[in-house]
CSV table of C-alpha atoms in Angstrom, one decimal:
chain,number,residue,atom,x,y,z
A,707,MET,CA,-5.5,-54.5,-32.4
A,708,SER,CA,-8.8,-53.1,-33.7
A,709,VAL,CA,-9.2,-51.8,-37.3
A,710,GLN,CA,-10.3,-48.6,-38.6
A,711,PHE,CA,-11.5,-47.6,-42.1
A,712,ILE,CA,-10.8,-44.2,-43.7
A,713,GLY,CA,-12.8,-43.0,-46.7
A,714,MET,CA,-12.1,-40.0,-49.0
A,715,ILE,CA,-14.4,-37.2,-50.1
A,716,GLY,CA,-14.0,-34.6,-52.9
A,717,HIS,CA,-15.5,-31.3,-53.3
A,718,ARG,CA,-17.4,-32.4,-56.4
A,719,LEU,CA,-18.2,-35.7,-58.2
A,720,ALA,CA,-15.1,-36.9,-60.1
A,721,SER,CA,-12.9,-39.9,-60.6
A,722,GLU,CA,-10.8,-41.6,-63.1
A,723,ILE,CA,-13.9,-42.8,-64.8
A,724,ILE,CA,-16.2,-40.0,-64.2
A,725,PRO,CA,-15.6,-36.5,-65.6
A,726,PRO,CA,-15.7,-33.6,-63.0
A,727,THR,CA,-19.5,-32.7,-62.5
A,728,GLY,CA,-21.2,-29.9,-61.0
A,729,PRO,CA,-19.7,-26.7,-59.5
A,730,ILE,CA,-16.1,-26.8,-58.5
A,731,PHE,CA,-17.1,-26.3,-54.7
A,732,ASP,CA,-20.4,-28.3,-54.5
A,733,LYS,CA,-21.6,-27.8,-51.0
A,734,LYS,CA,-24.6,-30.4,-51.3
A,735,TYR,CA,-22.3,-33.1,-52.8
A,736,ILE,CA,-19.7,-32.5,-50.0
A,737,ALA,CA,-22.3,-32.8,-47.3
A,738,ASP,CA,-24.0,-35.9,-48.9
A,739,PHE,CA,-20.6,-37.5,-49.5
A,740,ALA,CA,-19.5,-37.0,-45.9
A,741,LYS,CA,-23.0,-38.2,-44.5
A,742,ALA,CA,-22.7,-41.4,-46.7
A,743,HIS,CA,-19.4,-42.3,-45.2
A,744,GLU,CA,-20.8,-41.7,-41.7
A,745,ASP,CA,-23.8,-43.8,-42.5
A,746,ALA,CA,-21.6,-46.6,-43.9
A,747,GLY,CA,-19.5,-47.1,-40.7
A,748,PHE,CA,-16.3,-45.4,-41.8
A,749,ASP,CA,-14.2,-44.1,-39.0
A,750,ARG,CA,-12.5,-41.2,-40.7
A,751,ILE,CA,-12.6,-39.3,-44.0
A,752,LEU,CA,-9.5,-38.0,-45.9
A,753,VAL,CA,-9.8,-34.5,-47.4
A,754,ALA,CA,-7.1,-34.2,-50.2
A,755,TYR,CA,-4.8,-31.4,-51.1
A,756,ALA,CA,-4.1,-30.3,-54.6
A,757,SER,CA,-2.5,-27.1,-55.8
A,758,ASP,CA,-5.3,-26.0,-58.1
A,759,GLN,CA,-8.4,-27.1,-56.0
A,760,PRO,CA,-10.6,-25.6,-53.3
A,761,ASP,CA,-9.1,-25.2,-49.8
A,762,ALA,CA,-9.1,-28.4,-47.8
A,763,PHE,CA,-9.6,-26.7,-44.5
A,764,LEU,CA,-12.9,-25.2,-45.7
A,765,VAL,CA,-14.0,-28.5,-47.3
A,766,THR,CA,-13.3,-30.2,-43.9
A,767,ALA,CA,-15.2,-27.6,-41.9
A,768,HIS,CA,-18.3,-27.9,-44.3
A,769,ALA,CA,-18.2,-31.7,-44.2
A,770,GLY,CA,-17.7,-31.6,-40.5
A,771,ALA,CA,-20.6,-29.3,-39.9
A,772,SER,CA,-22.9,-31.7,-41.9
A,773,THR,CA,-21.9,-34.8,-39.8
A,774,SER,CA,-21.8,-35.6,-36.1
A,775,ARG,CA,-19.6,-38.7,-35.5
A,776,ILE,CA,-17.2,-39.3,-38.2
A,777,HIS,CA,-13.6,-38.1,-37.9
A,778,PHE,CA,-11.5,-36.3,-40.5
A,779,LEU,CA,-8.0,-36.5,-41.9
A,780,LEU,CA,-6.9,-33.2,-43.4
A,781,ALA,CA,-4.1,-33.4,-46.0
A,782,HIS,CA,-1.6,-30.5,-45.4
A,783,ARG,CA,1.6,-29.5,-47.2
A,784,PRO,CA,4.3,-27.6,-45.3
A,785,GLY,CA,5.9,-24.7,-47.1
A,786,PHE,CA,2.9,-22.4,-47.8
A,787,VAL,CA,1.5,-21.6,-44.3
A,788,ALA,CA,3.8,-20.8,-41.5
A,789,PRO,CA,3.8,-23.7,-39.0
A,790,THR,CA,2.7,-21.4,-36.0
A,791,LEU,CA,-0.3,-20.3,-38.0
A,792,ALA,CA,-1.0,-23.8,-39.3
A,793,ALA,CA,-0.9,-25.0,-35.7
A,794,ARG,CA,-3.6,-22.5,-34.7
A,795,LYS,CA,-5.8,-23.2,-37.8
A,796,LEU,CA,-5.7,-27.0,-37.1
A,797,ALA,CA,-6.4,-26.6,-33.4
A,798,THR,CA,-9.4,-24.2,-34.2
A,799,LEU,CA,-10.8,-26.7,-36.7
A,800,ASP,CA,-10.3,-29.4,-34.0
A,801,HIS,CA,-12.5,-27.3,-31.6
A,802,LEU,CA,-15.0,-26.6,-34.4
A,803,LEU,CA,-15.4,-30.4,-34.9
A,804,GLU,CA,-15.0,-31.3,-31.1
A,805,GLY,CA,-12.0,-33.3,-31.5
A,806,ARG,CA,-12.6,-35.1,-34.9
A,807,VAL,CA,-9.5,-33.8,-36.6
A,808,ALA,CA,-6.2,-35.4,-37.7
A,809,VAL,CA,-3.6,-34.1,-40.1
A,810,HIS,CA,-1.9,-35.8,-42.9
A,811,ILE,CA,1.5,-34.1,-43.6
A,812,ILE,CA,2.5,-34.4,-47.3
A,813,SER,CA,5.9,-33.0,-48.1
A,814,GLY,CA,5.2,-33.1,-51.8
A,815,GLY,CA,6.5,-35.5,-54.4
A,816,SER,CA,6.4,-33.4,-57.5
A,817,ASP,CA,8.3,-30.2,-58.2
A,818,ALA,CA,5.7,-29.1,-60.7
A,819,GLU,CA,2.9,-29.4,-58.3
A,820,GLN,CA,4.8,-27.5,-55.6
A,821,ARG,CA,5.8,-24.7,-57.8
A,822,ARG,CA,2.2,-23.9,-58.7
A,823,ASP,CA,1.8,-22.7,-55.2
A,824,GLY,CA,5.2,-20.9,-55.2
A,825,ASP,CA,7.4,-23.5,-53.6
A,826,PHE,CA,10.7,-24.0,-55.3
A,827,GLU,CA,12.4,-25.9,-52.6
A,828,PRO,CA,14.0,-29.0,-54.2
A,829,LYS,CA,12.5,-32.4,-53.2
A,830,SER,CA,15.7,-33.2,-51.3
A,831,GLY,CA,15.2,-30.3,-48.8
A,832,ARG,CA,11.3,-30.8,-48.5
A,833,TYR,CA,11.5,-33.7,-46.0
A,834,GLN,CA,14.1,-31.6,-43.8
A,835,ARG,CA,11.7,-28.7,-43.9
A,836,THR,CA,8.7,-31.0,-43.0
A,837,ASP,CA,10.7,-32.4,-40.0
A,838,GLU,CA,11.3,-28.8,-38.7
A,839,TYR,CA,7.6,-27.8,-39.6
A,840,ILE,CA,6.2,-30.6,-37.4
A,841,ASP,CA,8.5,-29.8,-34.5
A,842,VAL,CA,7.1,-26.1,-34.5
A,843,LEU,CA,3.5,-27.4,-34.9
A,844,LYS,CA,3.9,-29.7,-31.8
A,845,ARG,CA,5.6,-27.0,-29.9
A,846,SER,CA,2.7,-24.6,-30.8
A,847,TRP,CA,0.1,-27.2,-29.7
A,848,TYR,CA,1.6,-28.4,-26.5
A,849,SER,CA,3.9,-25.6,-25.0
A,850,GLU,CA,2.3,-23.9,-22.1
A,851,THR,CA,4.7,-20.9,-22.5
A,852,GLY,CA,6.0,-18.8,-25.5
A,853,PHE,CA,9.1,-20.2,-27.2
A,854,ASP,CA,11.8,-19.2,-29.6
A,855,HIS,CA,12.6,-21.1,-32.7
A,856,GLN,CA,15.7,-20.5,-35.0
A,857,GLY,CA,15.7,-23.3,-37.7
A,858,GLU,CA,16.9,-23.7,-41.2
A,859,PHE,CA,13.5,-23.0,-42.7
A,860,TYR,CA,11.6,-21.1,-39.9
A,861,GLN,CA,12.2,-18.6,-37.3
A,862,ALA,CA,9.9,-17.4,-34.5
A,863,GLU,CA,10.2,-15.3,-31.5
A,864,ASN,CA,8.0,-15.9,-28.4
A,865,ALA,CA,5.6,-18.0,-30.4
A,866,PHE,CA,2.6,-19.2,-28.6
A,867,SER,CA,-0.8,-20.6,-29.3
A,868,ALA,CA,-3.6,-19.8,-26.8
A,869,ILE,CA,-5.8,-22.4,-28.5
A,870,LYS,CA,-4.6,-26.0,-28.1
A,871,PRO,CA,-6.0,-29.0,-29.9
A,872,TYR,CA,-9.5,-30.1,-28.6
A,873,GLN,CA,-8.0,-33.5,-28.2
A,874,LYS,CA,-5.2,-34.4,-25.8
A,875,MET,CA,-3.1,-35.2,-28.8
A,876,LEU,CA,-4.0,-34.3,-32.4
A,877,PRO,CA,-2.9,-37.3,-34.5
A,878,VAL,CA,-0.2,-36.8,-37.2
A,879,PHE,CA,-0.3,-39.1,-40.2
A,880,PHE,CA,2.7,-39.0,-42.6
A,881,GLY,CA,3.4,-40.5,-46.1
A,882,GLY,CA,6.3,-41.0,-48.3
A,883,SER,CA,8.5,-43.9,-49.4
A,884,SER,CA,11.9,-42.3,-49.7
A,885,ASP,CA,14.7,-42.8,-47.2
A,886,ASP,CA,14.2,-39.3,-46.1
A,887,ALA,CA,10.4,-39.8,-45.6
A,888,ILE,CA,11.0,-42.8,-43.5
A,889,ARG,CA,13.5,-41.0,-41.5
A,890,VAL,CA,11.2,-38.2,-40.6
A,891,ALA,CA,8.2,-40.6,-40.1
A,892,GLY,CA,10.2,-42.5,-37.4
A,893,LYS,CA,10.6,-39.3,-35.5
A,894,GLN,CA,7.3,-37.6,-36.0
A,895,ALA,CA,4.5,-39.8,-37.2
A,896,ASP,CA,1.7,-41.3,-35.2
A,897,VAL,CA,0.4,-43.2,-38.4
A,898,PHE,CA,2.5,-44.0,-41.5
A,899,ALA,CA,0.4,-44.2,-44.6
A,900,LEU,CA,1.4,-46.6,-47.6
A,901,TRP,CA,-0.2,-46.8,-50.9
A,902,GLY,CA,-1.4,-50.3,-51.8
A,903,GLU,CA,1.7,-52.2,-52.4
A,904,PRO,CA,2.0,-56.1,-52.7
A,905,LEU,CA,2.2,-57.9,-49.4
A,906,GLU,CA,6.0,-58.4,-49.6
A,907,SER,CA,7.0,-54.7,-50.4
A,908,ALA,CA,4.4,-53.5,-47.8
A,909,ALA,CA,6.1,-55.8,-45.2
A,910,GLU,CA,9.4,-54.2,-46.1
A,911,THR,CA,8.1,-50.8,-45.7
A,912,VAL,CA,6.4,-51.5,-42.3
A,913,ALA,CA,9.8,-53.0,-41.1
A,914,ALA,CA,11.8,-50.0,-42.2
A,915,VAL,CA,9.4,-47.5,-40.6
A,916,LYS,CA,9.4,-49.5,-37.3
A,917,ALA,CA,13.2,-49.4,-37.3
A,918,SER,CA,13.2,-45.7,-37.9
A,919,ALA,CA,10.7,-45.2,-35.0
A,920,ALA,CA,12.8,-47.4,-32.7
A,921,LYS,CA,15.8,-45.1,-32.9
A,922,HIS,CA,13.5,-42.4,-31.2
A,923,GLN,CA,12.0,-45.0,-28.8
A,924,ARG,CA,8.6,-44.6,-30.6
A,925,GLU,CA,5.9,-46.9,-32.0
A,926,ILE,CA,3.8,-46.1,-35.0
A,927,ASP,CA,0.6,-47.3,-36.5
A,928,PHE,CA,0.1,-48.0,-40.0
A,929,SER,CA,-2.4,-47.3,-42.8
A,930,ILE,CA,-2.6,-48.6,-46.3
A,931,SER,CA,-4.8,-47.5,-49.4
A,932,PHE,CA,-6.8,-49.5,-51.9
A,933,ARG,CA,-9.5,-49.0,-54.3
A,934,PRO,CA,-11.8,-52.2,-53.7
A,935,ILE,CA,-13.8,-53.4,-56.6
A,936,LEU,CA,-16.6,-55.7,-55.4
A,937,GLY,CA,-18.8,-58.2,-57.0
A,938,LYS,CA,-21.4,-60.8,-56.0
A,939,THR,CA,-19.0,-63.3,-57.7
A,940,GLU,CA,-15.3,-63.2,-58.4
A,941,GLU,CA,-16.0,-63.2,-62.2
A,942,GLU,CA,-18.5,-60.1,-61.8
A,943,ALA,CA,-15.7,-58.4,-59.9
A,944,TRP,CA,-13.1,-58.8,-62.5
A,945,ALA,CA,-15.5,-57.8,-65.3
A,946,LYS,CA,-16.1,-54.5,-63.3
A,947,ALA,CA,-12.3,-54.0,-63.2
A,948,ASP,CA,-12.1,-54.4,-67.0
A,949,GLU,CA,-14.9,-52.0,-67.5
A,950,ILE,CA,-13.2,-49.4,-65.2
A,951,LEU,CA,-9.9,-49.8,-67.0
A,952,ALA,CA,-11.7,-49.2,-70.4
A,953,LYS,CA,-13.6,-46.1,-69.2
A,954,ALA,CA,-10.4,-44.7,-67.4
A,955,THR,CA,-8.4,-45.2,-70.6
A,956,ALA,CA,-11.0,-43.4,-72.7
A,957,GLN,CA,-11.3,-40.5,-70.2
A,958,GLN,CA,-7.4,-40.2,-70.2
A,959,ALA,CA,-7.3,-40.2,-73.9
A,960,GLU,CA,-10.1,-37.6,-74.2
A,961,LYS,CA,-8.3,-35.2,-71.7
A,962,GLY,CA,-5.0,-35.9,-73.6
A,963,GLN,CA,-3.0,-36.4,-70.3
A,964,ALA,CA,0.6,-37.1,-70.5
A,965,LEU,CA,2.5,-39.0,-67.9
A,966,ALA,CA,6.0,-38.1,-66.6
A,967,ALA,CA,8.6,-40.7,-68.0
A,968,LYS,CA,10.0,-41.1,-64.5
A,969,PRO,CA,7.7,-39.8,-61.7
A,970,GLN,CA,9.8,-38.1,-58.8
A,971,SER,CA,7.7,-39.8,-56.1
A,972,VAL,CA,9.3,-42.8,-54.7
A,973,GLY,CA,5.9,-44.1,-53.9
A,974,ALA,CA,4.9,-43.8,-57.5
A,975,GLN,CA,8.0,-45.7,-58.5
A,976,ARG,CA,7.3,-48.5,-56.1
A,977,LEU,CA,3.8,-48.9,-57.6
A,978,LEU,CA,5.2,-48.9,-61.0
A,979,LYS,CA,7.5,-51.8,-59.9
A,980,ALA,CA,4.4,-53.6,-58.8
A,981,VAL,CA,2.9,-53.0,-62.2
A,982,ALA,CA,5.9,-54.5,-63.9
A,983,GLN,CA,5.3,-57.8,-61.9
A,984,GLY,CA,1.9,-58.1,-63.5
A,985,ASP,CA,-1.7,-56.8,-63.4
A,986,ARG,CA,-2.8,-59.5,-60.8
A,987,LEU,CA,-0.7,-59.9,-57.7
A,988,ASP,CA,-1.0,-61.8,-54.4
A,989,SER,CA,-4.5,-63.1,-54.0
A,990,CYS,CA,-6.6,-60.1,-55.7
A,991,LEU,CA,-4.3,-57.1,-56.1
A,992,TRP,CA,-4.9,-55.4,-59.4
A,993,THR,CA,-2.5,-52.9,-60.9
A,994,GLY,CA,-4.3,-51.9,-64.0
A,995,ILE,CA,-5.1,-48.3,-63.1
A,996,ALA,CA,-1.8,-47.7,-61.4
A,997,GLY,CA,-0.1,-48.7,-64.7
A,998,LEU,CA,-2.5,-46.5,-66.7
A,999,ILE,CA,-1.8,-43.4,-64.6
A,1000,GLY,CA,1.9,-43.9,-63.9
A,1001,GLY,CA,1.5,-44.8,-60.3
A,1002,GLY,CA,0.6,-41.3,-59.4
A,1003,SER,CA,-1.8,-41.8,-56.6
A,1004,ASN,CA,-3.3,-44.6,-54.5
A,1005,SER,CA,-4.5,-46.5,-57.5
A,1006,THR,CA,-4.2,-50.2,-56.8
A,1007,ALA,CA,-7.3,-52.2,-56.3
A,1008,LEU,CA,-8.4,-55.3,-54.4
A,1009,VAL,CA,-10.8,-57.2,-56.7
A,1010,GLY,CA,-13.3,-59.9,-55.7
A,1011,THR,CA,-16.2,-60.7,-53.5
A,1012,PRO,CA,-16.4,-58.9,-50.1
A,1013,GLU,CA,-15.3,-62.2,-48.6
A,1014,GLN,CA,-12.3,-62.3,-50.8
A,1015,VAL,CA,-11.3,-58.7,-50.4
A,1016,SER,CA,-11.9,-58.9,-46.6
A,1017,ASP,CA,-9.5,-61.8,-46.5
A,1018,ALA,CA,-7.0,-59.8,-48.5
A,1019,LEU,CA,-7.2,-57.0,-46.1
A,1020,LEU,CA,-6.6,-59.3,-43.2
A,1021,LYS,CA,-3.3,-60.4,-44.7
A,1022,TYR,CA,-2.2,-56.7,-44.5
A,1023,TYR,CA,-3.5,-56.6,-41.0
A,1024,ASP,CA,-1.2,-59.5,-40.1
A,1025,LEU,CA,1.6,-57.3,-41.2
A,1026,GLY,CA,0.7,-54.9,-38.5
A,1027,ILE,CA,-1.4,-52.5,-40.6
A,1028,THR,CA,-4.6,-51.6,-38.7
A,1029,THR,CA,-6.1,-48.8,-40.8
A,1030,PHE,CA,-7.4,-49.2,-44.3
A,1031,LEU,CA,-8.2,-46.2,-46.5
A,1032,ILE,CA,-10.6,-47.4,-49.1
A,1033,ARG,CA,-12.3,-45.4,-51.9
A,1034,GLY,CA,-14.0,-46.4,-55.2
A,1035,PHE,CA,-14.0,-45.5,-58.8
A,1036,ASP,CA,-17.7,-44.4,-58.4
A,1037,PRO,CA,-16.9,-42.5,-55.2
A,1038,LEU,CA,-20.1,-42.0,-53.4
A,1039,ASN,CA,-22.0,-45.1,-54.4
A,1040,ASP,CA,-19.0,-47.1,-53.7
A,1041,ALA,CA,-18.7,-45.8,-50.2
A,1042,VAL,CA,-22.3,-46.9,-49.6
A,1043,GLU,CA,-21.6,-50.3,-51.0
A,1044,TYR,CA,-18.5,-50.7,-48.7
A,1045,GLY,CA,-20.7,-49.9,-45.7
A,1046,LYS,CA,-23.1,-52.7,-46.5
A,1047,SER,CA,-20.6,-55.5,-46.8
A,1048,LEU,CA,-16.8,-55.0,-46.7
A,1049,ILE,CA,-16.5,-52.8,-43.7
A,1050,PRO,CA,-18.7,-54.8,-41.3
A,1051,LEU,CA,-17.4,-58.1,-42.5
A,1052,THR,CA,-13.9,-57.0,-41.9
A,1053,LYS,CA,-14.6,-55.6,-38.4
A,1054,GLN,CA,-16.4,-58.8,-37.5
A,1055,LYS,CA,-13.6,-61.0,-38.6
A,1056,ILE,CA,-10.9,-58.9,-36.7
A,1057,ALA,CA,-13.3,-58.8,-33.6
A,1058,ALA,CA,-13.6,-62.6,-33.7
A,1059,ARG,CA,-9.8,-62.9,-33.8
A,1060,LEU,CA,-9.3,-60.5,-30.9
A,1061,ALA,CA,-11.9,-62.4,-28.9
A,1062,GLN,CA,-10.1,-65.8,-29.7
A,1063,HIS,CA,-6.7,-64.4,-28.7
A,1064,LYS,CA,-8.3,-63.0,-25.4
A,1065,THR,CA,-9.8,-66.3,-24.7
A,1066,ALA,CA,-6.6,-68.2,-25.4
A,1067,ALA,CA,-4.6,-65.8,-23.3
A,1068,THR,CA,-7.1,-66.2,-20.3
A,1069,THR,CA,-6.9,-69.9,-20.7
A,1070,LEU,CA,-3.1,-69.9,-20.4
A,1071,VAL,CA,-3.2,-67.9,-17.3
């Protein structure tokens, strides 16, 4: 199995340690950020969704127009755009970027975040709605004739999309750690995305999703997210981690941010369980920022030299996870750094493994 790397771009410079800088829709920064990922050897870029931020479709379109090879992963929440219209929007974007689009379906882990956009469906019903939403998306993309749909959340009569995805199949990524999320993922996802959990709990999630997919005679690929912190030496990398935590703590205090006592997201709860185990887990997994922000996003880091972090990624690869979403706390500069060391080193190691396996198989024959 080959490996892919996904980065993440924003619409302006900002992170847990850098206050938002520049205009809220910084066209030059978006273009430069996307180009930096392409030049660094990333395979795909995630464009995130937030209820108070610029539209991810347009950010993706601008970033795509500024690049030529790199693919994109557009985060999209069901519940705000009808699935028939979303299907046409995604297919059109896929044509604009000549087959470089995938969609990451996010059902929404926070009631408060959903309600900002007018969605008052309780969390228990959002995954059921997502399941139906993806059904309609796929029928719109791949049906050659009009179809009727009468569901719990959506109705359509003679629905049809004249524009189909530029690709034969537009990939569907999916995230969520609850039982409902895993049930929907098994039926609908091409790639299941995990936040950066310790090896043991990541293995449990992979097994659960595979079992869910098996019920539908399907197979799923896996992605996992980390925030690598690299140094020339192990000591230098951990010193950088300490500095990042200090800066993030100061910025949080300055903003006066308050964390939910018990986050609704099961993924966040799982990260907090990792935090409770300690700030340094497995070989080099660091939970410092996850603890600071309450597990509210992909916030765990792998800390060490490029060699050490690469070896840590390979342990997840051995679990069957073949895609790594990596982003830094100094977003653009870290993306460039990953391209100089971590990405090529990891790809080289996995290519060498695959070559050895191929040689061994040939010898056996």
